[in-house]
Short mmCIF file of C-alpha atoms in Angstrom, two decimals:
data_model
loop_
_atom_site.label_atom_id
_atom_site.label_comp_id
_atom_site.label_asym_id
_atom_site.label_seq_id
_atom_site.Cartn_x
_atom_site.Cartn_y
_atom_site.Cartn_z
CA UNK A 1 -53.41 4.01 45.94
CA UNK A 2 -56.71 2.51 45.23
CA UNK A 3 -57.53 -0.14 47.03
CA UNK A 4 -60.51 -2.63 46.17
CA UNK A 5 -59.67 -5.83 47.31
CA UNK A 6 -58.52 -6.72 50.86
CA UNK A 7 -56.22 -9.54 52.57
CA UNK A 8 -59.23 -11.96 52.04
CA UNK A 9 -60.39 -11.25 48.98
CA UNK A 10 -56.56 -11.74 47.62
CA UNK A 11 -56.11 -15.31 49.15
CA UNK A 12 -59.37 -16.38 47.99
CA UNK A 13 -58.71 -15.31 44.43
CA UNK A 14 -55.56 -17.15 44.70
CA UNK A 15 -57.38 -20.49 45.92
CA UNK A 16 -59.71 -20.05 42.58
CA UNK A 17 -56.88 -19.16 40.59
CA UNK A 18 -55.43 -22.62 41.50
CA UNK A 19 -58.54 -24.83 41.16
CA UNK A 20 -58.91 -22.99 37.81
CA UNK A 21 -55.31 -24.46 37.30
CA UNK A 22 -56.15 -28.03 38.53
CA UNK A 23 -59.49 -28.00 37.18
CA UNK A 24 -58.52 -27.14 33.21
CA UNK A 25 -54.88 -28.62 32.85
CA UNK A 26 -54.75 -32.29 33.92
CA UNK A 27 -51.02 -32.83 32.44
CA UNK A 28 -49.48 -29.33 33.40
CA UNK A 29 -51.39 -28.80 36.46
CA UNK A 30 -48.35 -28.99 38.92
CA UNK A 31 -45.64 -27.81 36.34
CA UNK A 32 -48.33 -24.46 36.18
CA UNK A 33 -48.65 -24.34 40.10
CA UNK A 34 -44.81 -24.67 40.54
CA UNK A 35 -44.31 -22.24 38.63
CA UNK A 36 -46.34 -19.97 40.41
CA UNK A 37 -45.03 -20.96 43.60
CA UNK A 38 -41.59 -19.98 42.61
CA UNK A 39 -42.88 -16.53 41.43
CA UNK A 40 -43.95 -16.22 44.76
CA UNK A 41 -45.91 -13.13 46.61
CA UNK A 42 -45.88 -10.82 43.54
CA UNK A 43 -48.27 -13.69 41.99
CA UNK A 44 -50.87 -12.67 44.98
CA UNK A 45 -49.71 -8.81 45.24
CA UNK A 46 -49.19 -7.75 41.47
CA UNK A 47 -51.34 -5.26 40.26
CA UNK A 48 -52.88 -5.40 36.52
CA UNK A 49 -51.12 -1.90 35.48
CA UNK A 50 -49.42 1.04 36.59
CA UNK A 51 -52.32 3.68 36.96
CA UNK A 52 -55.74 3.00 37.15
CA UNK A 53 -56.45 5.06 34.47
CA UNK A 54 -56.03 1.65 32.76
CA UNK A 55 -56.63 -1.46 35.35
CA UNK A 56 -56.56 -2.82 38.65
CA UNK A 57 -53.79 -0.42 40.06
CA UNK A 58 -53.86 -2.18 43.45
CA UNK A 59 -52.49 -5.22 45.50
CA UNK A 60 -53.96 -8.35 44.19
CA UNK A 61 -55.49 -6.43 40.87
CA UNK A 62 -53.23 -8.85 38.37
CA UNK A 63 -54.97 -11.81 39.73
CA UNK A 64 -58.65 -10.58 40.06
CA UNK A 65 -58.16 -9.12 36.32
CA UNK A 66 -56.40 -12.41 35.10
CA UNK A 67 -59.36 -14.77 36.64
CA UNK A 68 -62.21 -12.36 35.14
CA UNK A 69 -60.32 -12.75 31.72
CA UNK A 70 -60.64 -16.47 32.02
CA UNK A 71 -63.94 -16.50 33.02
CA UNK A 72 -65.22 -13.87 30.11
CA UNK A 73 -63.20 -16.31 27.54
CA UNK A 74 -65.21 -19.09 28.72
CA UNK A 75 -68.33 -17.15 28.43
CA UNK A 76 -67.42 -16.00 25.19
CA UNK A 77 -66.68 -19.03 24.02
CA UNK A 78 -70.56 -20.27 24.53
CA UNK A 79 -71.71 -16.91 23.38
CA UNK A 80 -69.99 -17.22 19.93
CA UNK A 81 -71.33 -21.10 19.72
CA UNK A 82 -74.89 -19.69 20.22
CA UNK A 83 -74.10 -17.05 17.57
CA UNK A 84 -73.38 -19.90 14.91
CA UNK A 85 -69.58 -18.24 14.96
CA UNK A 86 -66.70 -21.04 14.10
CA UNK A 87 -65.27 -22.46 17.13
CA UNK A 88 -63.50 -25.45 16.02
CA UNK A 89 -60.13 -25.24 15.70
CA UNK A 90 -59.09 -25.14 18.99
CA UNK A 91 -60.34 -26.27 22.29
CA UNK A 92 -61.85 -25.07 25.71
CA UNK A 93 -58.40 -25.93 27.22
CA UNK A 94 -56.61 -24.03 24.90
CA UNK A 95 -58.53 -20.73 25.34
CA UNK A 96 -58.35 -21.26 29.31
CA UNK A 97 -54.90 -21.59 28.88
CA UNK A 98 -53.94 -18.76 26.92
CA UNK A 99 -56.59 -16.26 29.44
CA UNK A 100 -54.84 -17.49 31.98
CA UNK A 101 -51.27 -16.81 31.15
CA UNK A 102 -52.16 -13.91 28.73
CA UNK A 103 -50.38 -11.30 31.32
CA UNK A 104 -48.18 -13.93 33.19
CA UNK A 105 -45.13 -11.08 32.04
CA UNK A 106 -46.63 -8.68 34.57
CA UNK A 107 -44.90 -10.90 37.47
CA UNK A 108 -41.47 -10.13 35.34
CA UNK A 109 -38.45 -12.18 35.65
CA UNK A 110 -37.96 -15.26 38.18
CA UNK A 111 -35.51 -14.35 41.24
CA UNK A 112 -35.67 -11.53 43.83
CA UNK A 113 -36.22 -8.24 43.15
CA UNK A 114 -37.83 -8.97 39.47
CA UNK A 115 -40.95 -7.63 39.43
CA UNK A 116 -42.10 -5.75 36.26
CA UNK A 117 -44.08 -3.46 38.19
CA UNK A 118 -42.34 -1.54 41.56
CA UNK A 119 -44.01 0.72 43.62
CA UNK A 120 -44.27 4.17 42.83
CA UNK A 121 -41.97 6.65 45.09
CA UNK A 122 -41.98 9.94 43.78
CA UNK A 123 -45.06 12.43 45.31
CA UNK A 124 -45.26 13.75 42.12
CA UNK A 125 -46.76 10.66 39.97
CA UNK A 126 -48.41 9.34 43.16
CA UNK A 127 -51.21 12.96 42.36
CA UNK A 128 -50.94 11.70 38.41
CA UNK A 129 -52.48 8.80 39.70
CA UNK A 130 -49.40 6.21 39.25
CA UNK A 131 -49.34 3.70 42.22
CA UNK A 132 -46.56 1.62 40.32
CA UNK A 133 -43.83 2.09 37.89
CA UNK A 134 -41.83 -0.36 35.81
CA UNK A 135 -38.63 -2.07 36.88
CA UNK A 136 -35.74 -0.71 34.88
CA UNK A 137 -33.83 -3.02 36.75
CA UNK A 138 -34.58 -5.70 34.14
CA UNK A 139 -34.40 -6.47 30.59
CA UNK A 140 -37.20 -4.83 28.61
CA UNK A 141 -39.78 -6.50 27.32
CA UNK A 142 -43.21 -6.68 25.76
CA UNK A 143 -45.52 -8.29 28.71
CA UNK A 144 -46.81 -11.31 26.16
CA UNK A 145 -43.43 -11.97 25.00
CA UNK A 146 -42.16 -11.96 28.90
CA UNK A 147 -45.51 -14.36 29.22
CA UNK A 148 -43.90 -16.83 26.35
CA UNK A 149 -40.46 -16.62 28.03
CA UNK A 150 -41.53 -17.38 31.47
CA UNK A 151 -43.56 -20.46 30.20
CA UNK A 152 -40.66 -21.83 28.02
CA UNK A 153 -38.05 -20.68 30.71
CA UNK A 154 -40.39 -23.21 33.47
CA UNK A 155 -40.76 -25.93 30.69
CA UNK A 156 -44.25 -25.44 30.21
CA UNK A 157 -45.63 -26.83 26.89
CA UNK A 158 -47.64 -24.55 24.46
CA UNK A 159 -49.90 -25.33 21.78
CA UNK A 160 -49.50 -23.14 18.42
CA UNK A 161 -53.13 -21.57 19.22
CA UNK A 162 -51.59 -20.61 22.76
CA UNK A 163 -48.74 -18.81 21.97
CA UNK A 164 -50.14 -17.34 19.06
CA UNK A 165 -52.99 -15.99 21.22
CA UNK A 166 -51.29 -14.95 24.22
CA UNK A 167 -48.58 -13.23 21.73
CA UNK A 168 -51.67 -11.08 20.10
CA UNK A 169 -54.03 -10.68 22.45
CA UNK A 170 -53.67 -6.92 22.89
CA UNK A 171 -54.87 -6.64 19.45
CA UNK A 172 -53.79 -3.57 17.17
CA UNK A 173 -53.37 -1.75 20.75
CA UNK A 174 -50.10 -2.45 20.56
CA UNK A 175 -48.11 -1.47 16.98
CA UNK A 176 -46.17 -4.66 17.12
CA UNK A 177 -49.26 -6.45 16.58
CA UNK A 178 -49.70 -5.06 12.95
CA UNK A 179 -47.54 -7.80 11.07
CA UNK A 180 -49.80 -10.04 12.30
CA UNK A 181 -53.47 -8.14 11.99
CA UNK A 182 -52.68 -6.27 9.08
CA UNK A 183 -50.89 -8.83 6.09
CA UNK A 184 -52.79 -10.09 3.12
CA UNK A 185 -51.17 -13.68 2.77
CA UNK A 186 -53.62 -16.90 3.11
CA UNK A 187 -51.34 -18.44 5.53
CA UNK A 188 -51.27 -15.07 7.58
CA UNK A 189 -54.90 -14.93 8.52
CA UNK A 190 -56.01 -16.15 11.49
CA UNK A 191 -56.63 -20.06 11.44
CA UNK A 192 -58.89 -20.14 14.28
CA UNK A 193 -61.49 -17.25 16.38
CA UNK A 194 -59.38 -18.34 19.32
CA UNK A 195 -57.33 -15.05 19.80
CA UNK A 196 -60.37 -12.86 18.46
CA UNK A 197 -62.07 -14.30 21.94
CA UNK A 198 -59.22 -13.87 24.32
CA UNK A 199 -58.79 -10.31 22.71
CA UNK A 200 -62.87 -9.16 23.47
CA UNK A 201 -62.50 -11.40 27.02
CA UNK A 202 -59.19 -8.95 27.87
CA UNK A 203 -61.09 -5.96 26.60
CA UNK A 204 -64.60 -6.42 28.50
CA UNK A 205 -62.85 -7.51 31.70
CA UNK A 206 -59.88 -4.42 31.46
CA UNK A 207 -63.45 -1.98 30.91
CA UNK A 208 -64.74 -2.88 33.93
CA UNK A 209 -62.20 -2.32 35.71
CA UNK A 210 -61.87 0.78 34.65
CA UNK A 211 -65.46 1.80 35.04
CA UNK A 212 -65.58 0.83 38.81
CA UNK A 213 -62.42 2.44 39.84
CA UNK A 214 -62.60 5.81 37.54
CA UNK A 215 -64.83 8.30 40.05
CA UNK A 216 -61.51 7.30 42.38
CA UNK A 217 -58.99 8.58 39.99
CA UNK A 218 -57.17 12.18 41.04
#
């Protein structure tokens, strides 16, 4: 296994995460943070992906990767203003909202023993370069639809422009994503640039990941 961040590094990520939290949601602040709470360790000890021939295949990597995607969308967000790009529609909140629950279905399912991503056992995938694997253990399911369920499931409020962006925000990566990115109705097209942001934020931030880990990989 990779590892880039240690004990330190983990808990202070954590202490941004949660000032990001408190700083950007002033009326679900605490329903966000009890949530979290009740996820438990996996929220500090999840990793981003399975291998790191993708992301952040270490302890703490779904946190670090989740805070760089909400700082790139807030980045972003200027850069496109400064390009003359159409921002209204949706607001600062909104974005920070949607970055920072755009994975929330890599924790998996509330309760012990439902993770969505278990350590790796077998030798064999361990010299593929798997640290993880997924839990089989519980119900399949897409990680931004697990994102929307866990949300609704804790009684967290979404805006339209939230779910809709957390829902896409893998882009035409992932097939499902077609009905959405590929229909020629007027009421299909996007309304907003919101999840066009959140997509090139997710991107730029799962890149560099990549780049600093790959001269590691097997």
């Amino acid at each position: 296994m990779i590892n880039i961040l240690n004990e330190k590094d983990i808990l202070d990520n954590y202490e941004k995460f949660k000032g990001i939290i408190n700083d950007n949601f002033p009326s679900r602040a605490q329903s966000l943070i009890s949530m979290y709470e009740d996820l438990g360790e996996r929220v500090l000890m999840a990793p981003a992906a399975t291998t790191n021939k993708a992301h952040n295949s270490f302890p703490g990597g779904y946190l670090e990767h989740v805070i760089r995607v909400v700082e790139n969308s807030r980045q972003l967000y200027k850069v496109w203003g400064l390009m003359k790009m159409n921002v209204e529609g949706f607001t600062l909140e909104e974005l920070t909202f949607a970055a920072l629950n755009h994975d929330l279905g890599k924790l998996g399912f509330p309760g012990e023993g439902n993770e969505y991503y278990l350590a790796e056992t077998l030798d064999w995938r361990h010299k593929k370069g798997y640290a993880y694997k997924a839990n089989t253990t519980i119900p399949w399911m897409s990680v931004p639809d697990c994102s929307i369920f866990l949300l609704q499931n804790y009684g967290i409020k979404m805006s339209f422009n939230e779910m809709h962006s957390i829902r896409i925000h893998d882009g035409l990566y992932d097939k499902m994503n077609e009905t959405y990115f590929l229909n020629y109705f007027d009421n299909g097209k996007f309304q907003t640039n919101m999840p066009y942001i959140l997509m090139q934020a997710d991107i730029m931030a799962m890149r560099f990941e990549y780049q600093r880990t790959k001269h590691l990989l097997p």
